[in-house]
């Protein structure tokens, strides 16, 4: 089973990296871009758990380790294979 | 497992061996090599690993001296620095990988040189980076600068070895082939030095560190030993990714294992050509043999063949030899650091490296034949026909200046002359709390805790000089690096080099190389700074166009008393300013001529090594006697630019100076002409007589140029003010320029 | 006094702090391996700079789960002094022992240079030797040192006077130009409510001796000595 | 219009970050996790282009700036709002 975990900065937290990417895209001529936010995406492979339990455990992983609740939001999707 | 290809001449050619080399390989084995063996020959006999084109010339370098503990031939050179401690240092290139993937290329370059240092039992304490990029207006340059600098920072900062200095230059000859040379120095107790030897019959051979993946297969033979072309794109999978965290663990674990005498018999990092190079070299150095079983090598990927495993260049791996009695303890130490350690073989006395996989012998080769038996070439060399042309410089065609202000303003923001702070500020240059003189002065000074002493470190090469006159350029590079050391108050004790050249199969390139070696040898001999190790990087070409010859020189100096360290900037209002050395300078090969007149021509002013040496001694004498407050080498940009740097490069802000130059001839040459063996010092007025006397007895001219003070730098020649600048404004323009250039 | 210096895999200023404690201050010092949890005889625990566990994911994110962090928490709860420098600050913030978070510098780059700090209060064990408003010259070396906390939290911090250091200029003025990383309210160091845990991004360990260009950092270590055992005041 | 761009390391390329996260999860007791790969995810806001063209331009942005084709793969999804 694979899960994709997305971790993004909370609204309100400055994202200088996103801003820099946006500026670079403008310099390259992509003027249509009005905003960029940069986050992390993690592909987690896990084995042998019923989906319900996997969800619970992933939620715990996110809250404990994968995201910092002061600055980040997270969400995840589970894909069976 | 898929069937291995049939080995024959054709396949050997595809592996980069020549027909004769293949025959030599067959003769060495007495049979046709297996596929894995062919792979091993191809990397061991690649230019990068075998130095086949350079060896005959490298022999001519001076490598001995009273302090030298270990010259070239080991992973790094070793110089005694007293109190039972030794400095262990070396410089390495990572040019091609950095062009292909700048961040990872540069990062793994740092990782590689650090392993060379701690392999010897030394804790790395400082690094320097010498970088060459193409012209700023070349479309890839900014991207490459960003990636390389971030890669050096990313790896060095993380692992906690300060990058305390270096150099950066831009020139179109590097448009398609940048240079990333990294120097590192470590400190070891003299009685705890380790070497890469596989000694002691039946001793266990232990693999430690990261798992082996498919990264970098044929990095040494394909990337580092052939020219670049459009097809290089397809070589991309050979890029390796660095993991500074694992290396940090490896560093600590290795040092811990080596601390206990006798616990580790021999140790070598797996750098270029990975497991192949480390097994073969360790066996050959000890005159012993080794038998390894690939089934015990920790792998990262499935389906790896013996060929892949032997040739992988995965980073952060080491090979060490312990004893049956110490094996357990060594493994415990690595376990403590969360690292894998697995016994992959034993030392034998057969003189052969035998590789087993799944019960089958996949390679069985004489170690000697792979190392000392490697081909050696004295390649044809010829002075290029254009050498004459570029050396011709008719100054009559170059209009002189009436006033130096405008030119100086241009120089201070020029890519090759402006402040490097934007780069070195992204390097942690203070970790380990030894950095007494930070980047931004002629040489960095690193104190040695527990002693009064310090090391001074500098790296240099002006490749325009080398292009115009390779032998002289090399002499000048050594002289300047040593002069930088002297300016910081140190005595040179050893040198390492990184010789970056084009394709050695071209006679002109070979000639440049030979000339450079001659120059380095002469200068190192004269300045008593023997070569203890280095690196040759050939095939720095793109689409047939070679880079400027770039023999980068790093000199390590010793200060007996760290409190005697000097910096380049003026320190006190009212101090007098002197020039030590001759005022005479030349526009030939100067930054000014290139920048303002777009010409790179002439023969650079030659260095007289005896005078250079006398200058250094006079300088150190004056420093020891407490006569001087600062010392700065006059290099690119000439006297006027050096004066300006003395005014604006101090961390505390700008300070003005009022100066007067005497000189006949052209004003541009007087202000911006370049010449070796010149140093600007500042000294309190009461030192004047003694300073002049000291210079006189050493045969070094001492000329009063003016006085520190005010908020402007003025230069008068024959009663006319030819320079008059607000130093605070100059400082901010100089400081901001590089960032602006890089932003575009 | 005995300093305990936590060694995470990836700590790289552990030796620097040890040197200050032992050789500059002449105190006792011991390394505390992250897998151990014995604090016997330790008076002040220091979490040094570096990149614990590679700083992968987020700085300090993984280090907070090292076995020793439970012990650090217990030690602090009993009133022990806990001092996080640079990466150590990041670890303490991730562990929730200090409020807020350290995020990527506004300029995106790692920055290594001297900055100025203003001490905001004297009544902590880490600043006993620094008058309120005192200005220190001190190096930074980080890529993720931008202090962030949500607005309400910032308000609370200010009300409870938990901001210990702010970036400022040489004259002690807090200005936008003197803020090297975009930290909110120019915050460079904070403490917990009780005042026995402090974290700061700048490196006092890098400026505890004149030969390194500034000895201002020594005053913080001396404060710890002074504040911890007033009986020793005369010896300093 | 918003696009989500995912940039991941190519298979076979070492992912030290993913490795470290995986080890950490194990230490926290999440033994079911067998592999973690860490990538970037960028949320790009762009205005006023027909979908077809936006796709083409995003592809170019990825190849020029957002991903490094030497070691990274990318993919993106476009969401109209
Ligand atoms: N790539 C770099 N990394 C670190 N420091 C650098 C780098 N390039 C230049 N520097 C530092 O900037 C200062 C000026 O360099 P440079 O102009 O090459 O000096 P010089 O002319 O004395 O050789 C030196 O202190 C040098 O160490
Ligand atoms: Mg130079």
PDB file of N, CA and C in Angstrom, chain B residues 617-664:
ATOM      1  N   UNK B 617      60.409  36.976   3.855  1.00  0.00           N
ATOM      2  CA  UNK B 617      61.173  37.014   5.097  1.00  0.00           C
ATOM      3  C   UNK B 617      61.135  38.388   5.733  1.00  0.00           C
ATOM      4  N   UNK B 618      61.241  39.406   4.889  1.00  0.00           N
ATOM      5  CA  UNK B 618      61.193  40.770   5.420  1.00  0.00           C
ATOM      6  C   UNK B 618      59.847  41.013   6.110  1.00  0.00           C
ATOM      7  N   UNK B 619      58.819  40.527   5.457  1.00  0.00           N
ATOM      8  CA  UNK B 619      57.464  40.710   5.972  1.00  0.00           C
ATOM      9  C   UNK B 619      57.312  40.030   7.341  1.00  0.00           C
ATOM     10  N   UNK B 620      57.765  38.796   7.404  1.00  0.00           N
ATOM     11  CA  UNK B 620      57.624  38.070   8.672  1.00  0.00           C
ATOM     12  C   UNK B 620      58.491  38.678   9.758  1.00  0.00           C
ATOM     13  N   UNK B 621      59.674  39.156   9.328  1.00  0.00           N
ATOM     14  CA  UNK B 621      60.560  39.807  10.294  1.00  0.00           C
ATOM     15  C   UNK B 621      59.872  41.025  10.887  1.00  0.00           C
ATOM     16  N   UNK B 622      59.269  41.826  10.019  1.00  0.00           N
ATOM     17  CA  UNK B 622      58.593  43.042  10.471  1.00  0.00           C
ATOM     18  C   UNK B 622      57.420  42.686  11.379  1.00  0.00           C
ATOM     19  N   UNK B 623      56.721  41.643  11.003  1.00  0.00           N
ATOM     20  CA  UNK B 623      55.587  41.203  11.829  1.00  0.00           C
ATOM     21  C   UNK B 623      56.088  40.753  13.214  1.00  0.00           C
ATOM     22  N   UNK B 624      57.135  39.912  13.200  1.00  0.00           N
ATOM     23  CA  UNK B 624      57.661  39.416  14.480  1.00  0.00           C
ATOM     24  C   UNK B 624      58.115  40.546  15.384  1.00  0.00           C
ATOM     25  N   UNK B 625      58.655  41.589  14.756  1.00  0.00           N
ATOM     26  CA  UNK B 625      59.141  42.717  15.549  1.00  0.00           C
ATOM     27  C   UNK B 625      57.992  43.655  15.936  1.00  0.00           C
ATOM     28  N   UNK B 626      56.786  43.288  15.536  1.00  0.00           N
ATOM     29  CA  UNK B 626      55.618  44.096  15.905  1.00  0.00           C
ATOM     30  C   UNK B 626      55.558  45.433  15.187  1.00  0.00           C
ATOM     31  N   UNK B 627      56.155  45.494  13.994  1.00  0.00           N
ATOM     32  CA  UNK B 627      56.229  46.785  13.312  1.00  0.00           C
ATOM     33  C   UNK B 627      54.972  47.089  12.505  1.00  0.00           C
ATOM     34  N   UNK B 628      54.270  46.081  12.026  1.00  0.00           N
ATOM     35  CA  UNK B 628      53.199  46.359  11.067  1.00  0.00           C
ATOM     36  C   UNK B 628      51.819  45.972  11.583  1.00  0.00           C
ATOM     37  N   UNK B 629      50.837  46.670  11.057  1.00  0.00           N
ATOM     38  CA  UNK B 629      49.461  46.474  11.516  1.00  0.00           C
ATOM     39  C   UNK B 629      48.635  45.690  10.509  1.00  0.00           C
ATOM     40  N   UNK B 630      49.052  45.709   9.248  1.00  0.00           N
ATOM     41  CA  UNK B 630      48.309  44.961   8.236  1.00  0.00           C
ATOM     42  C   UNK B 630      49.239  44.678   7.063  1.00  0.00           C
ATOM     43  N   UNK B 631      48.888  43.677   6.275  1.00  0.00           N
ATOM     44  CA  UNK B 631      49.674  43.369   5.074  1.00  0.00           C
ATOM     45  C   UNK B 631      48.744  42.824   4.010  1.00  0.00           C
ATOM     46  N   UNK B 632      48.874  43.342   2.810  1.00  0.00           N
ATOM     47  CA  UNK B 632      48.014  42.878   1.723  1.00  0.00           C
ATOM     48  C   UNK B 632      48.805  42.710   0.439  1.00  0.00           C
ATOM     49  N   UNK B 633      48.611  41.557  -0.144  1.00  0.00           N
ATOM     50  CA  UNK B 633      49.244  41.224  -1.412  1.00  0.00           C
ATOM     51  C   UNK B 633      48.617  42.060  -2.527  1.00  0.00           C
ATOM     52  N   UNK B 634      49.461  42.564  -3.448  1.00  0.00           N
ATOM     53  CA  UNK B 634      48.935  43.272  -4.626  1.00  0.00           C
ATOM     54  C   UNK B 634      48.789  42.265  -5.736  1.00  0.00           C
ATOM     55  N   UNK B 635      47.590  41.923  -6.080  1.00  0.00           N
ATOM     56  CA  UNK B 635      47.472  40.968  -7.185  1.00  0.00           C
ATOM     57  C   UNK B 635      46.598  41.555  -8.272  1.00  0.00           C
ATOM     58  N   UNK B 636      45.561  40.823  -8.682  1.00  0.00           N
ATOM     59  CA  UNK B 636      44.721  41.300  -9.775  1.00  0.00           C
ATOM     60  C   UNK B 636      44.162  42.689  -9.462  1.00  0.00           C
ATOM     61  N   UNK B 637      44.249  43.563 -10.454  1.00  0.00           N
ATOM     62  CA  UNK B 637      43.756  44.931 -10.255  1.00  0.00           C
ATOM     63  C   UNK B 637      44.868  45.905  -9.893  1.00  0.00           C
ATOM     64  N   UNK B 638      46.051  45.356  -9.587  1.00  0.00           N
ATOM     65  CA  UNK B 638      47.214  46.216  -9.375  1.00  0.00           C
ATOM     66  C   UNK B 638      47.199  46.997  -8.080  1.00  0.00           C
ATOM     67  N   UNK B 639      48.156  47.931  -8.027  1.00  0.00           N
ATOM     68  CA  UNK B 639      48.411  48.687  -6.810  1.00  0.00           C
ATOM     69  C   UNK B 639      47.195  49.505  -6.369  1.00  0.00           C
ATOM     70  N   UNK B 640      46.552  50.171  -7.310  1.00  0.00           N
ATOM     71  CA  UNK B 640      45.425  51.038  -6.946  1.00  0.00           C
ATOM     72  C   UNK B 640      44.289  50.214  -6.365  1.00  0.00           C
ATOM     73  N   UNK B 641      44.038  49.055  -6.976  1.00  0.00           N
ATOM     74  CA  UNK B 641      42.947  48.236  -6.478  1.00  0.00           C
ATOM     75  C   UNK B 641      43.304  47.639  -5.121  1.00  0.00           C
ATOM     76  N   UNK B 642      44.559  47.252  -4.953  1.00  0.00           N
ATOM     77  CA  UNK B 642      44.983  46.696  -3.664  1.00  0.00           C
ATOM     78  C   UNK B 642      44.846  47.742  -2.562  1.00  0.00           C
ATOM     79  N   UNK B 643      45.211  48.977  -2.880  1.00  0.00           N
ATOM     80  CA  UNK B 643      45.052  50.053  -1.886  1.00  0.00           C
ATOM     81  C   UNK B 643      43.578  50.210  -1.505  1.00  0.00           C
ATOM     82  N   UNK B 644      42.751  50.175  -2.521  1.00  0.00           N
ATOM     83  CA  UNK B 644      41.327  50.315  -2.252  1.00  0.00           C
ATOM     84  C   UNK B 644      40.843  49.166  -1.357  1.00  0.00           C
ATOM     85  N   UNK B 645      41.296  47.944  -1.663  1.00  0.00           N
ATOM     86  CA  UNK B 645      40.893  46.800  -0.822  1.00  0.00           C
ATOM     87  C   UNK B 645      41.332  46.992   0.628  1.00  0.00           C
ATOM     88  N   UNK B 646      42.530  47.540   0.807  1.00  0.00           N
ATOM     89  CA  UNK B 646      42.992  47.796   2.180  1.00  0.00           C
ATOM     90  C   UNK B 646      42.043  48.760   2.890  1.00  0.00           C
ATOM     91  N   UNK B 647      41.445  49.657   2.120  1.00  0.00           N
ATOM     92  CA  UNK B 647      40.539  50.651   2.701  1.00  0.00           C
ATOM     93  C   UNK B 647      39.151  50.087   2.979  1.00  0.00           C
ATOM     94  N   UNK B 648      38.696  49.172   2.125  1.00  0.00           N
ATOM     95  CA  UNK B 648      37.267  48.825   2.204  1.00  0.00           C
ATOM     96  C   UNK B 648      36.962  47.402   2.624  1.00  0.00           C
ATOM     97  N   UNK B 649      37.967  46.562   2.814  1.00  0.00           N
ATOM     98  CA  UNK B 649      37.634  45.150   3.041  1.00  0.00           C
ATOM     99  C   UNK B 649      37.533  44.769   4.514  1.00  0.00           C
ATOM    100  N   UNK B 650      37.805  45.697   5.411  1.00  0.00           N
ATOM    101  CA  UNK B 650      37.742  45.349   6.834  1.00  0.00           C
ATOM    102  C   UNK B 650      36.314  45.139   7.303  1.00  0.00           C
ATOM    103  N   UNK B 651      36.141  44.258   8.273  1.00  0.00           N
ATOM    104  CA  UNK B 651      34.787  43.972   8.735  1.00  0.00           C
ATOM    105  C   UNK B 651      34.145  45.162   9.435  1.00  0.00           C
ATOM    106  N   UNK B 652      34.963  46.084   9.928  1.00  0.00           N
ATOM    107  CA  UNK B 652      34.394  47.194  10.681  1.00  0.00           C
ATOM    108  C   UNK B 652      33.958  48.370   9.831  1.00  0.00           C
ATOM    109  N   UNK B 653      34.110  48.269   8.503  1.00  0.00           N
ATOM    110  CA  UNK B 653      33.724  49.396   7.659  1.00  0.00           C
ATOM    111  C   UNK B 653      34.929  49.960   6.932  1.00  0.00           C
ATOM    112  N   UNK B 654      34.678  51.034   6.175  1.00  0.00           N
ATOM    113  CA  UNK B 654      35.728  51.577   5.327  1.00  0.00           C
ATOM    114  C   UNK B 654      36.560  52.615   6.075  1.00  0.00           C
ATOM    115  N   UNK B 655      37.804  52.744   5.652  1.00  0.00           N
ATOM    116  CA  UNK B 655      38.660  53.802   6.173  1.00  0.00           C
ATOM    117  C   UNK B 655      39.422  54.391   4.986  1.00  0.00           C
ATOM    118  N   UNK B 656      39.625  55.686   4.996  1.00  0.00           N
ATOM    119  CA  UNK B 656      40.262  56.336   3.862  1.00  0.00           C
ATOM    120  C   UNK B 656      41.777  56.268   3.918  1.00  0.00           C
ATOM    121  N   UNK B 657      42.407  56.760   2.854  1.00  0.00           N
ATOM    122  CA  UNK B 657      43.869  56.828   2.820  1.00  0.00           C
ATOM    123  C   UNK B 657      44.291  57.887   1.815  1.00  0.00           C
ATOM    124  N   UNK B 658      45.373  58.532   2.138  1.00  0.00           N
ATOM    125  CA  UNK B 658      45.909  59.544   1.230  1.00  0.00           C
ATOM    126  C   UNK B 658      47.256  59.033   0.742  1.00  0.00           C
ATOM    127  N   UNK B 659      47.399  58.826  -0.545  1.00  0.00           N
ATOM    128  CA  UNK B 659      48.636  58.205  -1.023  1.00  0.00           C
ATOM    129  C   UNK B 659      49.213  58.937  -2.214  1.00  0.00           C
ATOM    130  N   UNK B 660      50.473  58.661  -2.453  1.00  0.00           N
ATOM    131  CA  UNK B 660      51.216  59.303  -3.529  1.00  0.00           C
ATOM    132  C   UNK B 660      52.073  58.231  -4.201  1.00  0.00           C
ATOM    133  N   UNK B 661      51.961  58.102  -5.487  1.00  0.00           N
ATOM    134  CA  UNK B 661      52.791  57.129  -6.191  1.00  0.00           C
ATOM    135  C   UNK B 661      53.788  57.864  -7.050  1.00  0.00           C
ATOM    136  N   UNK B 662      54.962  57.261  -7.182  1.00  0.00           N
ATOM    137  CA  UNK B 662      55.926  57.828  -8.108  1.00  0.00           C
ATOM    138  C   UNK B 662      56.112  56.827  -9.216  1.00  0.00           C
ATOM    139  N   UNK B 663      56.328  57.328 -10.381  1.00  0.00           N
ATOM    140  CA  UNK B 663      56.571  56.371 -11.443  1.00  0.00           C
ATOM    141  C   UNK B 663      56.589  57.104 -12.743  1.00  0.00           C
ATOM    142  N   UNK B 664      57.451  56.611 -13.605  1.00  0.00           N
ATOM    143  CA  UNK B 664      57.476  57.178 -14.930  1.00  0.00           C
ATOM    144  C   UNK B 664      56.577  56.278 -15.763  1.00  0.00           C
TER     145      UNK B 664
END
